[in-house]
Short mmCIF file of C-alpha atoms in Angstrom, two decimals:
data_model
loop_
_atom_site.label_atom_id
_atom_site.label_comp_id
_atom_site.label_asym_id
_atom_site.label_seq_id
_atom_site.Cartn_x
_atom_site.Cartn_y
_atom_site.Cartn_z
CA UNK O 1 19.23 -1.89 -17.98
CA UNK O 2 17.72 -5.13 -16.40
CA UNK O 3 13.54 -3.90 -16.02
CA UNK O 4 10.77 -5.99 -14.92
CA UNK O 5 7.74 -6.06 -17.21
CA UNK O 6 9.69 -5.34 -20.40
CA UNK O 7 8.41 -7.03 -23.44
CA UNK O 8 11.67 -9.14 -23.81
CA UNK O 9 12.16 -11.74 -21.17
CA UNK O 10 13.46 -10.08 -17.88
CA UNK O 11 16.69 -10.60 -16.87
CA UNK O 12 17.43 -9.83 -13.25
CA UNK O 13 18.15 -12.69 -11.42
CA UNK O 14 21.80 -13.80 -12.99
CA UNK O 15 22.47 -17.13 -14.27
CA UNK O 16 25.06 -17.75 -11.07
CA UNK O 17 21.89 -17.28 -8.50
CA UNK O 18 19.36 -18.68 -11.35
CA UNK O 19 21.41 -22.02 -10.51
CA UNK O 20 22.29 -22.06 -6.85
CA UNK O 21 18.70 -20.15 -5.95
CA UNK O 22 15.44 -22.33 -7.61
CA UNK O 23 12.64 -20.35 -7.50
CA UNK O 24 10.51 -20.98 -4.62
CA UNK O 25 7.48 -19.58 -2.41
CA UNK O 26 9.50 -17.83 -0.07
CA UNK O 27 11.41 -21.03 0.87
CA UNK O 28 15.16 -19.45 1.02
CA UNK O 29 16.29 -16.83 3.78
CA UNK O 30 19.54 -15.97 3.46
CA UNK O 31 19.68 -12.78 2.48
CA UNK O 32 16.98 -11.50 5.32
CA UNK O 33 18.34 -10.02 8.32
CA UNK O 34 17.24 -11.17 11.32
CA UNK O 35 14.44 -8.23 11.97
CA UNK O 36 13.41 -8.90 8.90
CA UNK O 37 12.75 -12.73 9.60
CA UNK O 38 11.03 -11.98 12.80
CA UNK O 39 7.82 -11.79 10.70
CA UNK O 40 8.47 -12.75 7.22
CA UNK O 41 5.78 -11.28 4.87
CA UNK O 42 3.10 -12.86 3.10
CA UNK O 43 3.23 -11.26 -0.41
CA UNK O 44 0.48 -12.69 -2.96
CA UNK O 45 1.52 -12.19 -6.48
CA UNK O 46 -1.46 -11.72 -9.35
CA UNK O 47 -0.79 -11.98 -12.53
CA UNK O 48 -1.76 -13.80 -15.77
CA UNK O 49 2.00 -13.34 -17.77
CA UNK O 50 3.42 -17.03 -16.68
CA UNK O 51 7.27 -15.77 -17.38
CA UNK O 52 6.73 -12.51 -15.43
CA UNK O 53 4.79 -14.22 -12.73
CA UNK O 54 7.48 -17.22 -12.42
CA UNK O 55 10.42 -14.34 -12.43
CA UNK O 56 8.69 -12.04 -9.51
CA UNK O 57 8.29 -15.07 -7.34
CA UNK O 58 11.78 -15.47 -7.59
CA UNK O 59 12.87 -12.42 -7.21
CA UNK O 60 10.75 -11.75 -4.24
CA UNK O 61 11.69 -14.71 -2.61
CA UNK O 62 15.36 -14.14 -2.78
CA UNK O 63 14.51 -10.96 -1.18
CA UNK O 64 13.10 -13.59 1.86
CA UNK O 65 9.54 -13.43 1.26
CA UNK O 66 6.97 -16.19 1.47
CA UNK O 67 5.70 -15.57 -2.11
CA UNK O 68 2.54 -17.12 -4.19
CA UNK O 69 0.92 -16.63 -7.78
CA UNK O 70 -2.53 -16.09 -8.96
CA UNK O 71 -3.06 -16.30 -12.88
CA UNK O 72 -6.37 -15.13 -12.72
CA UNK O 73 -9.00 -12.13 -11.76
CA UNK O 74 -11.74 -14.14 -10.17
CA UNK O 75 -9.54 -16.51 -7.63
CA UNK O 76 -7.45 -14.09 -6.80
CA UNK O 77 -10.73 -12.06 -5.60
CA UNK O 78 -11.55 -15.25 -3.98
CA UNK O 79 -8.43 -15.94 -1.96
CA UNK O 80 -7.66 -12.78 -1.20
CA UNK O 81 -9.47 -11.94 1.70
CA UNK O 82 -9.21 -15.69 2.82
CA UNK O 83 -5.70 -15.75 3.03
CA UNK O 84 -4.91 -12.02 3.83
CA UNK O 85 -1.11 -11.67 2.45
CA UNK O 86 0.70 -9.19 3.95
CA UNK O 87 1.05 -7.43 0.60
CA UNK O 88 -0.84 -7.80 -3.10
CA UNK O 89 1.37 -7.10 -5.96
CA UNK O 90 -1.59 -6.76 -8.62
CA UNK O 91 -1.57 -6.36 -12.19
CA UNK O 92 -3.90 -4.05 -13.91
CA UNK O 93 -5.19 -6.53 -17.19
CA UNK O 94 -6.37 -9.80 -16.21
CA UNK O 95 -8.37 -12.44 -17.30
CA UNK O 96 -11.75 -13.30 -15.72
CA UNK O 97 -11.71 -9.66 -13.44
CA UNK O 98 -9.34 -6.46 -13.88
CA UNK O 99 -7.21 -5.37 -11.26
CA UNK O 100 -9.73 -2.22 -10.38
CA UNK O 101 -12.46 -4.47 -9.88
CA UNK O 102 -10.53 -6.98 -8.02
CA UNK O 103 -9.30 -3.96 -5.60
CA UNK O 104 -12.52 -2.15 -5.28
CA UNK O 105 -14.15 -5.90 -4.32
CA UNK O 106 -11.98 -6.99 -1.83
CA UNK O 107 -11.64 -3.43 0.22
CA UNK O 108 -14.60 -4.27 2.49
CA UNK O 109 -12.70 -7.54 3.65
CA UNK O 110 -8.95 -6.86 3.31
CA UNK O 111 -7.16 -3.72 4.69
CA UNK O 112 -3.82 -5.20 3.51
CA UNK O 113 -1.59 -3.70 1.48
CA UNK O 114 -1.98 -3.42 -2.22
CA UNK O 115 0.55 -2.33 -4.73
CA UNK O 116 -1.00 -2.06 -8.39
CA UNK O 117 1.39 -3.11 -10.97
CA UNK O 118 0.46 -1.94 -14.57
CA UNK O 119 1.66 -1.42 -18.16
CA UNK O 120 -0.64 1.54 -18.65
CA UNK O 121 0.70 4.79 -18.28
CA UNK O 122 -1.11 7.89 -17.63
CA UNK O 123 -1.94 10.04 -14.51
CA UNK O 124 -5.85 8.75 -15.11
CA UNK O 125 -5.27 4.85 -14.43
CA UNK O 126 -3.40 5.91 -11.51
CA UNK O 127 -5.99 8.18 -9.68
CA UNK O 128 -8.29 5.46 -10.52
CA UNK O 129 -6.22 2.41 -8.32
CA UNK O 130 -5.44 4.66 -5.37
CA UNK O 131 -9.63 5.51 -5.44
CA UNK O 132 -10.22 1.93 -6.10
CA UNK O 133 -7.84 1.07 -2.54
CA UNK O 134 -4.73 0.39 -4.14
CA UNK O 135 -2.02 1.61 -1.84
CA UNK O 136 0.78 2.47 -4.23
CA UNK O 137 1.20 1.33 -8.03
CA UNK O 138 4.10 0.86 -10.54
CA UNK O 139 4.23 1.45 -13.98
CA UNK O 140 5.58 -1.26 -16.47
CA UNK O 141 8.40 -1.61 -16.86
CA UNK O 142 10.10 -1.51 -13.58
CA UNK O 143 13.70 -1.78 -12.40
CA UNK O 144 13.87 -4.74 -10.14
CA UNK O 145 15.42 -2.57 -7.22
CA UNK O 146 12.66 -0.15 -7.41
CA UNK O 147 10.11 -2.89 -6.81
CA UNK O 148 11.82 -4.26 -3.76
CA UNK O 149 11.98 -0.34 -2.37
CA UNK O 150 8.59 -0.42 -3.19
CA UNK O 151 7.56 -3.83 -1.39
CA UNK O 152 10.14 -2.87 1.77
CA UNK O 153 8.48 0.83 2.27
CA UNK O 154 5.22 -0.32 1.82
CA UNK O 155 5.38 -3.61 4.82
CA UNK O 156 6.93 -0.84 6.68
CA UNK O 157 3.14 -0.04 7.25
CA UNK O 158 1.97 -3.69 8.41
CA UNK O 159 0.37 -3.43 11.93
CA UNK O 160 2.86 -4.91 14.21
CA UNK O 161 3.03 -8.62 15.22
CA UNK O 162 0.06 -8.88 18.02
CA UNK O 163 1.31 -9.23 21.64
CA UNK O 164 4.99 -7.30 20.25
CA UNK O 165 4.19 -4.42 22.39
CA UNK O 166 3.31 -4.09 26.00
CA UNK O 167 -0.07 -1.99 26.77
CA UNK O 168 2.28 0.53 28.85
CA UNK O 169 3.68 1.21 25.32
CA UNK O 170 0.22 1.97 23.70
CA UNK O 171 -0.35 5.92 22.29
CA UNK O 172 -3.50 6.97 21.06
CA UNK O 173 -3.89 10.00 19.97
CA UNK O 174 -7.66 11.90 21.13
CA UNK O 175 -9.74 14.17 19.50
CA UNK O 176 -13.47 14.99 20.92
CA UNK O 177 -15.23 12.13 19.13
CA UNK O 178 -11.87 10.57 17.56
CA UNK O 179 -9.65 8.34 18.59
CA UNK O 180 -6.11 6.88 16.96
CA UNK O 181 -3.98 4.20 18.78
CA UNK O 182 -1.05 3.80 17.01
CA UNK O 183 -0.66 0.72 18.79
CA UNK O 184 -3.46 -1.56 17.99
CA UNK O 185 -3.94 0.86 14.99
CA UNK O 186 -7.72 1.01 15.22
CA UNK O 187 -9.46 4.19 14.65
CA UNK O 188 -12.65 5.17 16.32
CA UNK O 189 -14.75 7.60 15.32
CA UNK O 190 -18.14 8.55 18.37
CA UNK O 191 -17.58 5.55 19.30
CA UNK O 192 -17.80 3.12 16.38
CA UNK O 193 -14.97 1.34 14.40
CA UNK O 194 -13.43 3.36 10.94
CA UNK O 195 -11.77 0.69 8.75
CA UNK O 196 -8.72 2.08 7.06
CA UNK O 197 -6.19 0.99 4.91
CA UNK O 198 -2.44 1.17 5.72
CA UNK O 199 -1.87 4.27 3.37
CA UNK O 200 -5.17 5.82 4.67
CA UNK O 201 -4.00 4.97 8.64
CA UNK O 202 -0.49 6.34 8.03
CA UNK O 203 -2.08 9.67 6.73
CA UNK O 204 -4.35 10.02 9.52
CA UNK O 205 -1.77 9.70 12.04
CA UNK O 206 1.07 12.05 10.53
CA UNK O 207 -2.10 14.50 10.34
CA UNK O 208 -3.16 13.69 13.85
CA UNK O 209 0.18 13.64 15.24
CA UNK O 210 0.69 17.30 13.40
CA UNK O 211 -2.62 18.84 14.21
CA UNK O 212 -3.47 22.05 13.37
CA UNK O 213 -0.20 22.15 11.46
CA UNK O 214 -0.43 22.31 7.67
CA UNK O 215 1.33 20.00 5.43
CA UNK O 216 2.22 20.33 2.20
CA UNK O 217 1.65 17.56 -0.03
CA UNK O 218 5.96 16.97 -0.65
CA UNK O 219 5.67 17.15 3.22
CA UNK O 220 3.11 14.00 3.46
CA UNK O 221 4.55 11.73 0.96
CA UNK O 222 8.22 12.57 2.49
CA UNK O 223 6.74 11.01 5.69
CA UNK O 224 4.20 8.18 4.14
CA UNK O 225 5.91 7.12 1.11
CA UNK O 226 9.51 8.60 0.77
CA UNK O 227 9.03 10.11 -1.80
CA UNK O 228 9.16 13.80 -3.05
CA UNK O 229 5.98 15.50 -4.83
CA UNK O 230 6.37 15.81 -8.57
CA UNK O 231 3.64 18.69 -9.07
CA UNK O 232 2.02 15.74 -10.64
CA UNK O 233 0.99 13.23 -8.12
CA UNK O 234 -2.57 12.69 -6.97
CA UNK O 235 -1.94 10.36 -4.64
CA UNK O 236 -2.30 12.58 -1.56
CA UNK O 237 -5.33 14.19 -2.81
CA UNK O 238 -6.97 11.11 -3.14
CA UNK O 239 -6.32 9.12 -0.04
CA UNK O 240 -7.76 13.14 1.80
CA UNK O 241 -10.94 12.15 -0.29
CA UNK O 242 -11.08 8.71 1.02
CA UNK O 243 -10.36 9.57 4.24
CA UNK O 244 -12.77 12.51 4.63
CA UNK O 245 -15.90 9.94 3.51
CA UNK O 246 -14.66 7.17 6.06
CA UNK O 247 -14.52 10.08 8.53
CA UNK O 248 -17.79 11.60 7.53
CA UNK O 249 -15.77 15.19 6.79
CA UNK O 250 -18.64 15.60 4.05
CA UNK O 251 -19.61 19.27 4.59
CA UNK O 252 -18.36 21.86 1.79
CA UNK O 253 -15.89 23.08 2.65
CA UNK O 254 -14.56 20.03 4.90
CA UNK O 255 -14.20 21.03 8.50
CA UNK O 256 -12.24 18.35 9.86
CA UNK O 257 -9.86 18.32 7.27
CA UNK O 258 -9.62 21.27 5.67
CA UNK O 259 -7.76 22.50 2.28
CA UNK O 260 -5.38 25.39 2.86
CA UNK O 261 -5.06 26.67 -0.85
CA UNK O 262 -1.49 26.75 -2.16
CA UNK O 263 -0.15 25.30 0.92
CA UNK O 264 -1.49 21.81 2.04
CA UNK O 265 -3.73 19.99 4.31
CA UNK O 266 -4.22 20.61 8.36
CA UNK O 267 -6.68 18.42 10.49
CA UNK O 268 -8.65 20.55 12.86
CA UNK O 269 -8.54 19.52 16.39
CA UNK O 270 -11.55 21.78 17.44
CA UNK O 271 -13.57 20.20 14.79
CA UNK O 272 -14.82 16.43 16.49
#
């Protein structure tokens, strides 16, 4: 089975495509369909393994995407919010500054997307990227065609290209005090800005969109991520967290959005 990340050299590009296909930064197109070209991602790769970083530029670029590589902790905290890729594939174990440093840094200045790519195992590590901002992570190793399901689902989040949709088309959704255009996806919250990542503004708006409806957790990452709930996954419970301090839902119990034991999550319309 061809994985990415194994401890042997990784072996899913075949020699045939190795040959006619050079690696390149996103230089080769042609096996994008046209939607997909109509705003071909920015995806910044990070990570220190020169034969796995050389390998996932490839790959990624084959799948059409403009694709660059940071060897190290402390640029890539640098460029990041400078360049603002589309999507950060980031390794956990770095030299200069970890991945959940790097993440938790950059936050204030990037609400990109930010898939954490790791060789440590363990439902710990994991909590600890989603609370750090990571969006979604993968454990090494990886199948290649799981990464690139991974990578497609999560720019299926980007905010769409500016000027793409007319203001007639614009839909926010209003709560007394809160206020979600899917459009410009902004959130406003008695009248000043929330900044949100894409998982955290994807979760707000099924929950918005479903008000006073509660949703089980297999229920949310069906609609966010694709994904059915494992009994295991704190994924969903975590981005609630994050999104109940951005949204100041800090009384015990929330009131905004509120736990339903044994069944799921419901925002509260009546509550802003």
């Amino acid at each position: 089975m061809n994985v990415i990340g194994a401890s042997t050299t990784p072996t899913f590009i075949s020699p045939a495509k190795t040959r006619s296909r050079p690696a390149s930064h996103g230089a080769d197109r042609a096996e994008t369909s046209p939607a997909e070209t109509a705003r071909r991602a920015r995806i910044l790769i990070v990570e220190d393994d020169p034969r796995l970083g050389r390998y996932l530029v490839t790959f990624l670029a084959q799948q059409g995407y403009q694709v660059d590589l940071v060897d190290d902790g402390c640029r890539a905290a640098e460029i990041i919010p400078v360049e603002q890729p589309d999507l950060v594939v980031l390794d956990l174990m770095l030299p200069g500054k970890d991945g959940l440093t790097i993440c938790r840094e950059v936050r204030t200045r990037y609400d990109g997307l930010i898939l954490m790519f790791t060789a440590r195992d363990g439902t710990v590590n994991q909590v600890v990227g989603l609370e750090m901002g990571a969006d979604e992570y993968l454990i090494k190793p990886v199948e290649p065609e799981l990464l690139a399901a991974k990578v497609r689902a999560l720019l299926r989040r980007r905010p769409p290209v500016p000027g793409a949709e007319s203001s007639s088309s614009r839909d926010t959704l209003r709560f007394d005090g809160l206020e979600v255009d899917r459009t410009a996806r902004t959130v406003m919250l008695d009248g000043r800005s929330v900044s949100l990542t894409c998982a955290e503004f994807e979760l707000l708006v099924l929950l918005a969109e479903r008000a006073g409806e509660v949703l089980s957790r297999d229920e949310i990452l069906m609609a966010t991520r694709g994904i059915e709930y494992d009994g295991l996954d704190r994924g969903v419970d975590v981005k609630i967290a994050q999104l109940r301090r951005k949204l100041d839902d800090r009384s015990h119990p929330p009131r905004r959005i509120k736990t339903v034991r044994a069944r799921g999550y419901v925002l509260v319309p009546s509550a802003w």
